[in-house]
Amino acid sequence: MSGKPTVVVRDLSKTYRLTSSGSIRGLGRKTTSVDALKSVSFVSYRGESVGILGKNGSGKSTLLRIIAGNETPTSGLVRVSTEPRLLGVSAALQGALTGRENVRLGLLAMGLHPDEVAQLEESVIEWADLTDSIDRPLRTYSSGMSARLKFSIATSVRAEILLVDEALSTGDSTFTSKAKKRMDSFLEESGTVFLVSHGAKTIQDNCSRALWLHEGEIIADGPAESLTKRYRVWSNRAATGKDDEAEKIIRETAASYTPPAIRLSSETASR
Ligand SMILES: Nc1ncnc2c1ncn2[C@@H]1O[C@H](COP(=O)(O)OP(=O)(O)OP(=O)(O)O)[C@@H](O)[C@H]1O
């Protein structure tokens, strides 16, 4: 990859510590910890669409939240070329407000001036294909309609780094292909898209590169086409109870992965 680096992640780890009241009268409170990410390293470049694959609880959303700056890592380094925009289907839109009010609120929340909001509003609604229902409360929308609206709001303003958490798997096929076009035009303008999914197909259809997270660690980083094929085989073995075979795939995949050695130009310069 010859483009400019957009996200640099080095030795990133995240441990959540949970305290529970373990016994009567709060005596013997227990602290447990979850290693959500373990020494994750990679560099993304302009023009790349990077899929983050992995089973439930493998650390995908945690990684995205840390890149977005919404969460602090326990250790490690994250550098971004510009402020990333995180687009997640679970992010807050207000059910009691109309679609239009949500568009305004969303755009204002993204830091736009009210004049810019007024200028963009109609195009956001049009892209989401919600002209007829835009003045209805959002809570009356189907999940596909909400996903379209959210995607339209979040992608209406250019960002060099776009982080998408599962949004594409919520819509119907028309929306999925529209969303893909929008992402492609974004990539043509030299952005980087990160897309989180447990669905190999979503990643295969939308990404050039994939990272496979397993229990908080990257076990593969490579072309989406070949990596998603391997992931599918693993996923099939795991789902059909062929645990030994699934485990073997994980072991072999992890064994052939070498984390990148990352040195920042500032570090090189100081030598
Ligand atoms: N705020 C939190 N407090 C405690 N544990 C957390 C928190 N957020 C995530 N975790 C734990 O960290 C691990 C990774 O979670 P994360 O949501 O990043 O995984 P994921 O791959 O995105 O999962 P899914 O595909 O189910 O959304 C899980 O074990 C999860 O329970």
mmCIF file of C-alpha atoms and ligand atoms in Angstrom:
data_model
loop_
_atom_site.group_PDB
_atom_site.id
_atom_site.type_symbol
_atom_site.label_atom_id
_atom_site.label_comp_id
_atom_site.label_asym_id
_atom_site.label_seq_id
_atom_site.Cartn_x
_atom_site.Cartn_y
_atom_site.Cartn_z
ATOM 1 C CA MET A 1 0.000 0.000 0.000
ATOM 2 C CA SER A 2 1.501 3.281 -1.017
ATOM 3 C CA GLY A 3 -1.202 5.673 0.304
ATOM 4 C CA LYS A 4 -0.921 7.851 3.321
ATOM 5 C CA PRO A 5 -1.457 6.104 6.683
ATOM 6 C CA THR A 6 -4.797 7.017 8.224
ATOM 7 C CA VAL A 7 -4.884 4.898 11.386
ATOM 8 C CA VAL A 8 -1.898 3.485 13.244
ATOM 9 C CA VAL A 9 -2.575 1.058 16.078
ATOM 10 C CA ARG A 10 0.313 -0.454 18.005
ATOM 11 C CA ASP A 11 0.240 -2.977 20.842
ATOM 12 C CA LEU A 12 -3.248 -1.918 21.773
ATOM 13 C CA SER A 13 -4.795 -3.653 24.754
ATOM 14 C CA LYS A 14 -8.028 -3.102 26.611
ATOM 15 C CA THR A 15 -8.982 -4.772 29.871
ATOM 16 C CA TYR A 16 -12.352 -4.146 31.435
ATOM 17 C CA ARG A 17 -12.450 -4.575 35.179
ATOM 18 C CA LEU A 18 -15.773 -5.451 36.700
ATOM 19 C CA THR A 19 -16.559 -5.351 40.373
ATOM 20 C CA SER A 20 -19.522 -7.318 41.604
ATOM 21 C CA SER A 21 -20.964 -7.558 45.081
ATOM 22 C CA GLY A 22 -20.130 -11.206 45.579
ATOM 23 C CA SER A 23 -21.744 -11.968 48.910
ATOM 24 C CA ILE A 24 -24.257 -10.894 51.493
ATOM 25 C CA ARG A 25 -23.863 -7.348 52.847
ATOM 26 C CA GLY A 26 -21.401 -6.554 50.104
ATOM 27 C CA LEU A 27 -18.625 -8.501 51.798
ATOM 28 C CA GLY A 28 -16.152 -10.246 49.525
ATOM 29 C CA ARG A 29 -16.678 -8.070 46.472
ATOM 30 C CA LYS A 30 -15.163 -9.804 43.504
ATOM 31 C CA THR A 31 -13.195 -8.179 40.746
ATOM 32 C CA THR A 32 -13.104 -9.944 37.430
ATOM 33 C CA SER A 33 -11.467 -8.712 34.283
ATOM 34 C CA VAL A 34 -12.079 -9.171 30.587
ATOM 35 C CA ASP A 35 -9.226 -8.788 28.129
ATOM 36 C CA ALA A 36 -11.241 -7.362 25.235
ATOM 37 C CA LEU A 37 -8.139 -6.540 23.131
ATOM 38 C CA LYS A 38 -4.654 -8.000 23.414
ATOM 39 C CA SER A 39 -1.710 -6.338 21.753
ATOM 40 C CA VAL A 40 -3.459 -5.399 18.514
ATOM 41 C CA SER A 41 -1.304 -3.747 15.816
ATOM 42 C CA PHE A 42 -2.021 -2.609 12.260
ATOM 43 C CA VAL A 43 -1.786 0.396 9.943
ATOM 44 C CA SER A 44 -4.551 1.422 7.531
ATOM 45 C CA TYR A 45 -4.063 3.588 4.463
ATOM 46 C CA ARG A 46 -6.069 5.987 2.339
ATOM 47 C CA GLY A 47 -8.330 4.250 -0.128
ATOM 48 C CA GLU A 48 -8.585 1.059 1.918
ATOM 49 C CA SER A 49 -11.814 -0.464 3.139
ATOM 50 C CA VAL A 50 -10.937 -2.627 6.103
ATOM 51 C CA GLY A 51 -13.368 -5.240 7.382
ATOM 52 C CA ILE A 52 -13.092 -6.326 11.013
ATOM 53 C CA LEU A 53 -14.326 -9.883 11.371
ATOM 54 C CA GLY A 54 -14.715 -12.041 14.423
ATOM 55 C CA LYS A 55 -17.224 -13.994 16.482
ATOM 56 C CA ASN A 56 -19.339 -12.409 19.220
ATOM 57 C CA GLY A 57 -17.258 -10.837 21.936
ATOM 58 C CA SER A 58 -13.991 -10.939 19.982
ATOM 59 C CA GLY A 59 -13.356 -7.223 20.531
ATOM 60 C CA LYS A 60 -14.518 -5.677 17.237
ATOM 61 C CA SER A 61 -16.698 -2.917 18.672
ATOM 62 C CA THR A 62 -14.179 -2.158 21.405
ATOM 63 C CA LEU A 63 -11.518 -1.640 18.733
ATOM 64 C CA LEU A 64 -13.799 0.650 16.764
ATOM 65 C CA ARG A 65 -14.730 2.690 19.843
ATOM 66 C CA ILE A 66 -11.074 3.161 20.734
ATOM 67 C CA ILE A 67 -10.187 4.274 17.192
ATOM 68 C CA ALA A 68 -13.137 6.681 17.380
ATOM 69 C CA GLY A 69 -11.738 8.095 20.621
ATOM 70 C CA ASN A 70 -14.862 7.117 22.556
ATOM 71 C CA GLU A 71 -12.946 4.813 24.830
ATOM 72 C CA THR A 72 -9.422 4.819 26.234
ATOM 73 C CA PRO A 73 -7.141 1.819 25.819
ATOM 74 C CA THR A 74 -5.493 0.187 28.823
ATOM 75 C CA SER A 75 -2.185 0.344 26.981
ATOM 76 C CA GLY A 76 -0.827 0.864 23.497
ATOM 77 C CA LEU A 77 -0.846 3.589 20.934
ATOM 78 C CA VAL A 78 -3.474 4.879 18.497
ATOM 79 C CA ARG A 79 -2.770 7.623 15.962
ATOM 80 C CA VAL A 80 -5.318 8.923 13.475
ATOM 81 C CA SER A 81 -4.715 11.318 10.587
ATOM 82 C CA THR A 82 -8.008 13.134 11.257
ATOM 83 C CA GLU A 83 -10.916 12.709 13.613
ATOM 84 C CA PRO A 84 -12.792 9.513 12.630
ATOM 85 C CA ARG A 85 -16.557 9.403 12.340
ATOM 86 C CA LEU A 86 -18.194 6.453 14.077
ATOM 87 C CA LEU A 87 -21.420 5.213 12.575
ATOM 88 C CA GLY A 88 -23.161 2.528 14.594
ATOM 89 C CA VAL A 89 -26.718 1.319 14.289
ATOM 90 C CA SER A 90 -27.082 1.456 18.030
ATOM 91 C CA ALA A 91 -25.989 5.091 18.279
ATOM 92 C CA ALA A 92 -28.644 7.338 19.692
ATOM 93 C CA LEU A 93 -31.355 8.699 17.505
ATOM 94 C CA GLN A 94 -34.434 9.908 19.342
ATOM 95 C CA GLY A 95 -37.503 7.729 18.874
ATOM 96 C CA ALA A 96 -39.972 10.414 19.905
ATOM 97 C CA LEU A 97 -38.663 12.912 17.370
ATOM 98 C CA THR A 98 -39.539 12.839 13.685
ATOM 99 C CA GLY A 99 -37.086 11.659 11.065
ATOM 100 C CA ARG A 100 -36.521 15.265 10.003
ATOM 101 C CA GLU A 101 -35.833 16.427 13.567
ATOM 102 C CA ASN A 102 -33.377 13.575 13.912
ATOM 103 C CA VAL A 103 -31.617 14.638 10.717
ATOM 104 C CA ARG A 104 -31.226 18.160 12.096
ATOM 105 C CA LEU A 105 -30.118 16.936 15.482
ATOM 106 C CA GLY A 106 -27.673 14.464 13.970
ATOM 107 C CA LEU A 107 -26.093 17.041 11.692
ATOM 108 C CA LEU A 108 -25.804 19.576 14.515
ATOM 109 C CA ALA A 109 -24.240 16.882 16.702
ATOM 110 C CA MET A 110 -21.663 16.354 13.972
ATOM 111 C CA GLY A 111 -20.617 19.952 14.434
ATOM 112 C CA LEU A 112 -22.388 21.581 11.484
ATOM 113 C CA HIS A 113 -23.568 25.173 11.551
ATOM 114 C CA PRO A 114 -27.389 25.575 11.375
ATOM 115 C CA ASP A 115 -27.027 27.111 7.869
ATOM 116 C CA GLU A 116 -25.113 24.042 6.702
ATOM 117 C CA VAL A 117 -27.733 21.815 8.300
ATOM 118 C CA ALA A 118 -30.469 23.587 6.360
ATOM 119 C CA GLN A 119 -28.521 23.158 3.139
ATOM 120 C CA LEU A 120 -27.880 19.429 3.619
ATOM 121 C CA GLU A 121 -31.192 18.383 5.142
ATOM 122 C CA GLU A 122 -33.112 17.552 1.953
ATOM 123 C CA SER A 123 -30.287 15.618 0.352
ATOM 124 C CA VAL A 124 -29.917 13.480 3.490
ATOM 125 C CA ILE A 125 -33.637 12.689 3.444
ATOM 126 C CA GLU A 126 -33.615 11.977 -0.280
ATOM 127 C CA TRP A 127 -30.653 9.630 -0.105
ATOM 128 C CA ALA A 128 -32.339 7.710 2.707
ATOM 129 C CA ASP A 129 -35.427 7.453 0.491
ATOM 130 C CA LEU A 130 -37.648 8.624 3.341
ATOM 131 C CA THR A 131 -39.337 11.661 1.810
ATOM 132 C CA ASP A 132 -42.841 10.296 2.498
ATOM 133 C CA SER A 133 -42.245 9.288 6.090
ATOM 134 C CA ILE A 134 -39.767 11.914 7.241
ATOM 135 C CA ASP A 135 -42.301 13.801 9.379
ATOM 136 C CA ARG A 136 -43.344 10.704 11.306
ATOM 137 C CA PRO A 137 -41.792 9.850 14.689
ATOM 138 C CA LEU A 138 -38.701 7.742 14.324
ATOM 139 C CA ARG A 139 -40.121 5.047 16.639
ATOM 140 C CA THR A 140 -42.634 4.182 13.888
ATOM 141 C CA TYR A 141 -39.794 3.350 11.450
ATOM 142 C CA SER A 142 -38.685 -0.177 10.639
ATOM 143 C CA SER A 143 -35.101 -1.070 11.562
ATOM 144 C CA GLY A 144 -34.163 -0.828 7.872
ATOM 145 C CA MET A 145 -35.601 2.708 7.645
ATOM 146 C CA SER A 146 -33.704 3.803 10.756
ATOM 147 C CA ALA A 147 -30.501 2.258 9.410
ATOM 148 C CA ARG A 148 -30.885 4.146 6.110
ATOM 149 C CA LEU A 149 -31.489 7.389 7.954
ATOM 150 C CA LYS A 150 -28.504 6.921 10.216
ATOM 151 C CA PHE A 151 -26.218 5.938 7.375
ATOM 152 C CA SER A 152 -27.376 8.925 5.341
ATOM 153 C CA ILE A 153 -26.797 11.375 8.202
ATOM 154 C CA ALA A 154 -23.386 10.003 9.093
ATOM 155 C CA THR A 155 -22.072 9.866 5.541
ATOM 156 C CA SER A 156 -23.459 13.251 4.445
ATOM 157 C CA VAL A 157 -20.374 15.022 5.713
ATOM 158 C CA ARG A 158 -17.008 13.938 4.463
ATOM 159 C CA ALA A 159 -14.645 12.339 6.939
ATOM 160 C CA GLU A 160 -11.281 10.891 6.080
ATOM 161 C CA ILE A 161 -11.915 7.948 8.385
ATOM 162 C CA LEU A 162 -15.333 6.375 8.555
ATOM 163 C CA LEU A 163 -16.077 3.651 11.112
ATOM 164 C CA VAL A 164 -19.165 1.564 10.401
ATOM 165 C CA ASP A 165 -20.475 -0.869 13.011
ATOM 166 C CA GLU A 166 -22.823 -3.424 11.444
ATOM 167 C CA ALA A 167 -24.987 -0.769 9.773
ATOM 168 C CA LEU A 168 -24.920 -2.438 6.397
ATOM 169 C CA SER A 169 -26.347 -5.726 7.556
ATOM 170 C CA THR A 170 -29.504 -4.068 8.862
ATOM 171 C CA GLY A 171 -30.919 -2.757 5.610
ATOM 172 C CA ASP A 172 -32.478 -4.597 2.685
ATOM 173 C CA SER A 173 -30.531 -5.422 -0.462
ATOM 174 C CA THR A 174 -31.375 -2.135 -2.237
ATOM 175 C CA PHE A 175 -30.052 -0.199 0.721
ATOM 176 C CA THR A 176 -26.984 -2.406 0.928
ATOM 177 C CA SER A 177 -26.021 -1.680 -2.667
ATOM 178 C CA LYS A 178 -26.748 2.046 -2.267
ATOM 179 C CA ALA A 179 -24.630 2.104 0.867
ATOM 180 C CA LYS A 180 -21.845 0.322 -0.973
ATOM 181 C CA LYS A 181 -21.919 2.948 -3.737
ATOM 182 C CA ARG A 182 -21.750 5.697 -1.152
ATOM 183 C CA MET A 183 -18.790 3.996 0.513
ATOM 184 C CA ASP A 184 -17.074 3.551 -2.858
ATOM 185 C CA SER A 185 -17.416 7.240 -3.696
ATOM 186 C CA PHE A 186 -16.045 7.990 -0.258
ATOM 187 C CA LEU A 187 -13.052 5.739 -0.948
ATOM 188 C CA GLU A 188 -12.455 7.424 -4.301
ATOM 189 C CA GLU A 189 -11.990 10.621 -2.338
ATOM 190 C CA SER A 190 -9.136 8.890 -0.532
ATOM 191 C CA GLY A 191 -10.801 7.987 2.730
ATOM 192 C CA THR A 192 -10.528 4.828 4.804
ATOM 193 C CA VAL A 193 -13.578 2.861 5.830
ATOM 194 C CA PHE A 194 -13.606 0.354 8.697
ATOM 195 C CA LEU A 195 -16.524 -2.005 8.692
ATOM 196 C CA VAL A 196 -17.313 -4.306 11.612
ATOM 197 C CA SER A 197 -19.321 -7.447 11.043
ATOM 198 C CA HIS A 198 -19.572 -11.108 11.968
ATOM 199 C CA GLY A 199 -20.917 -11.696 8.479
ATOM 200 C CA ALA A 200 -18.166 -12.754 6.112
ATOM 201 C CA LYS A 201 -20.291 -11.819 3.110
ATOM 202 C CA THR A 202 -20.720 -8.201 4.197
ATOM 203 C CA ILE A 203 -16.946 -7.906 4.516
ATOM 204 C CA GLN A 204 -16.252 -9.767 1.270
ATOM 205 C CA ASP A 205 -18.681 -7.561 -0.675
ATOM 206 C CA ASN A 206 -17.529 -4.269 0.772
ATOM 207 C CA CYS A 207 -13.899 -4.471 1.782
ATOM 208 C CA SER A 208 -10.502 -4.825 0.174
ATOM 209 C CA ARG A 209 -8.754 -5.894 3.345
ATOM 210 C CA ALA A 210 -9.827 -7.775 6.444
ATOM 211 C CA LEU A 211 -8.635 -8.160 10.014
ATOM 212 C CA TRP A 212 -9.740 -11.278 11.862
ATOM 213 C CA LEU A 213 -10.077 -10.761 15.595
ATOM 214 C CA HIS A 214 -10.290 -13.834 17.797
ATOM 215 C CA GLU A 215 -10.638 -13.489 21.557
ATOM 216 C CA GLY A 216 -9.145 -10.021 21.459
ATOM 217 C CA GLU A 217 -6.195 -10.812 19.211
ATOM 218 C CA ILE A 218 -5.631 -10.275 15.521
ATOM 219 C CA ILE A 219 -5.026 -13.712 14.035
ATOM 220 C CA ALA A 220 -5.061 -12.658 10.360
ATOM 221 C CA ASP A 221 -4.683 -9.471 8.331
ATOM 222 C CA GLY A 222 -4.902 -9.681 4.571
ATOM 223 C CA PRO A 223 -6.982 -9.473 1.384
ATOM 224 C CA ALA A 224 -10.694 -9.659 2.217
ATOM 225 C CA GLU A 225 -11.383 -12.186 -0.525
ATOM 226 C CA SER A 226 -9.128 -14.974 0.749
ATOM 227 C CA LEU A 227 -9.486 -14.159 4.428
ATOM 228 C CA THR A 228 -13.293 -14.238 4.375
ATOM 229 C CA LYS A 229 -13.162 -17.633 2.646
ATOM 230 C CA ARG A 230 -11.106 -19.048 5.493
ATOM 231 C CA TYR A 231 -13.334 -17.367 8.061
ATOM 232 C CA ARG A 232 -16.390 -18.952 6.456
ATOM 233 C CA VAL A 233 -14.895 -22.421 6.692
ATOM 234 C CA TRP A 234 -14.030 -21.823 10.351
ATOM 235 C CA SER A 235 -17.472 -20.393 11.061
ATOM 236 C CA ASN A 236 -19.142 -23.389 9.452
ATOM 237 C CA ARG A 237 -17.045 -25.860 11.482
ATOM 238 C CA ALA A 238 -17.749 -23.957 14.704
ATOM 239 C CA ALA A 239 -21.488 -23.774 14.002
ATOM 240 C CA THR A 240 -21.769 -27.488 13.251
ATOM 241 C CA GLY A 241 -20.011 -28.594 16.421
ATOM 242 C CA LYS A 242 -16.751 -29.589 14.703
ATOM 243 C CA ASP A 243 -14.811 -27.916 17.459
ATOM 244 C CA ASP A 244 -11.496 -29.686 16.855
ATOM 245 C CA GLU A 245 -11.458 -28.663 13.201
ATOM 246 C CA ALA A 246 -12.498 -25.120 14.065
ATOM 247 C CA GLU A 247 -9.774 -24.887 16.689
ATOM 248 C CA LYS A 248 -7.214 -26.217 14.203
ATOM 249 C CA ILE A 249 -8.135 -23.477 11.713
ATOM 250 C CA ILE A 250 -7.705 -20.841 14.425
ATOM 251 C CA ARG A 251 -4.313 -22.262 15.434
ATOM 252 C CA GLU A 252 -3.027 -22.458 11.865
ATOM 253 C CA THR A 253 -4.354 -19.019 10.968
ATOM 254 C CA ALA A 254 -2.771 -17.450 14.038
ATOM 255 C CA ALA A 255 0.516 -19.266 13.405
ATOM 256 C CA SER A 256 0.882 -17.755 9.939
ATOM 257 C CA TYR A 257 0.151 -14.189 11.103
ATOM 258 C CA THR A 258 3.026 -11.862 11.862
ATOM 259 C CA PRO A 259 2.141 -8.555 13.510
ATOM 260 C CA PRO A 260 3.615 -5.537 11.733
ATOM 261 C CA ALA A 261 6.625 -3.804 13.233
ATOM 262 C CA ILE A 262 5.405 -0.236 13.513
ATOM 263 C CA ARG A 263 7.714 2.707 13.928
ATOM 264 C CA LEU A 264 6.364 6.245 13.795
ATOM 265 C CA SER A 265 8.245 8.777 11.697
ATOM 266 C CA SER A 266 8.781 10.834 14.866
ATOM 267 C CA GLU A 267 10.525 7.846 16.419
ATOM 268 C CA THR A 268 12.625 7.292 13.294
ATOM 269 C CA ALA A 269 13.518 10.957 13.221
ATOM 270 C CA SER A 270 14.647 10.913 16.822
ATOM 271 C CA ARG A 271 17.134 8.133 16.239
HETATM 272 N N1 LIG B 1 -18.164 -1.699 28.813
HETATM 273 C C1 LIG B 1 -17.767 -2.961 29.009
HETATM 274 N N2 LIG B 1 -17.582 -3.450 30.241
HETATM 275 C C2 LIG B 1 -17.188 -4.710 30.445
HETATM 276 N N3 LIG B 1 -16.912 -5.584 29.460
HETATM 277 C C3 LIG B 1 -17.071 -5.167 28.208
HETATM 278 C C4 LIG B 1 -17.502 -3.836 27.903
HETATM 279 N N4 LIG B 1 -17.561 -3.703 26.553
HETATM 280 C C5 LIG B 1 -17.188 -4.893 26.041
HETATM 281 N N5 LIG B 1 -16.889 -5.766 27.031
HETATM 282 C C6 LIG B 1 -16.411 -7.155 26.872
HETATM 283 O O1 LIG B 1 -15.288 -7.124 26.006
HETATM 284 C C7 LIG B 1 -15.332 -8.213 25.103
HETATM 285 C C8 LIG B 1 -15.340 -7.681 23.672
HETATM 286 O O2 LIG B 1 -16.580 -7.032 23.436
HETATM 287 P P1 LIG B 1 -16.935 -6.330 22.046
HETATM 288 O O3 LIG B 1 -18.303 -5.750 22.173
HETATM 289 O O4 LIG B 1 -15.844 -5.445 21.636
HETATM 290 O O5 LIG B 1 -16.971 -7.588 21.056
HETATM 291 P P2 LIG B 1 -17.597 -7.677 19.598
HETATM 292 O O6 LIG B 1 -16.656 -8.515 18.825
HETATM 293 O O7 LIG B 1 -17.916 -6.338 19.061
HETATM 294 O O8 LIG B 1 -18.922 -8.492 19.914
HETATM 295 P P3 LIG B 1 -20.321 -8.560 19.104
HETATM 296 O O9 LIG B 1 -19.993 -9.145 17.783
HETATM 297 O O10 LIG B 1 -21.137 -9.468 19.946
HETATM 298 O O11 LIG B 1 -20.860 -7.168 19.035
HETATM 299 C C9 LIG B 1 -16.551 -9.030 25.468
HETATM 300 O O12 LIG B 1 -16.156 -10.059 26.335
HETATM 301 C C10 LIG B 1 -17.435 -8.037 26.182
HETATM 302 O O13 LIG B 1 -18.260 -8.685 27.116
#
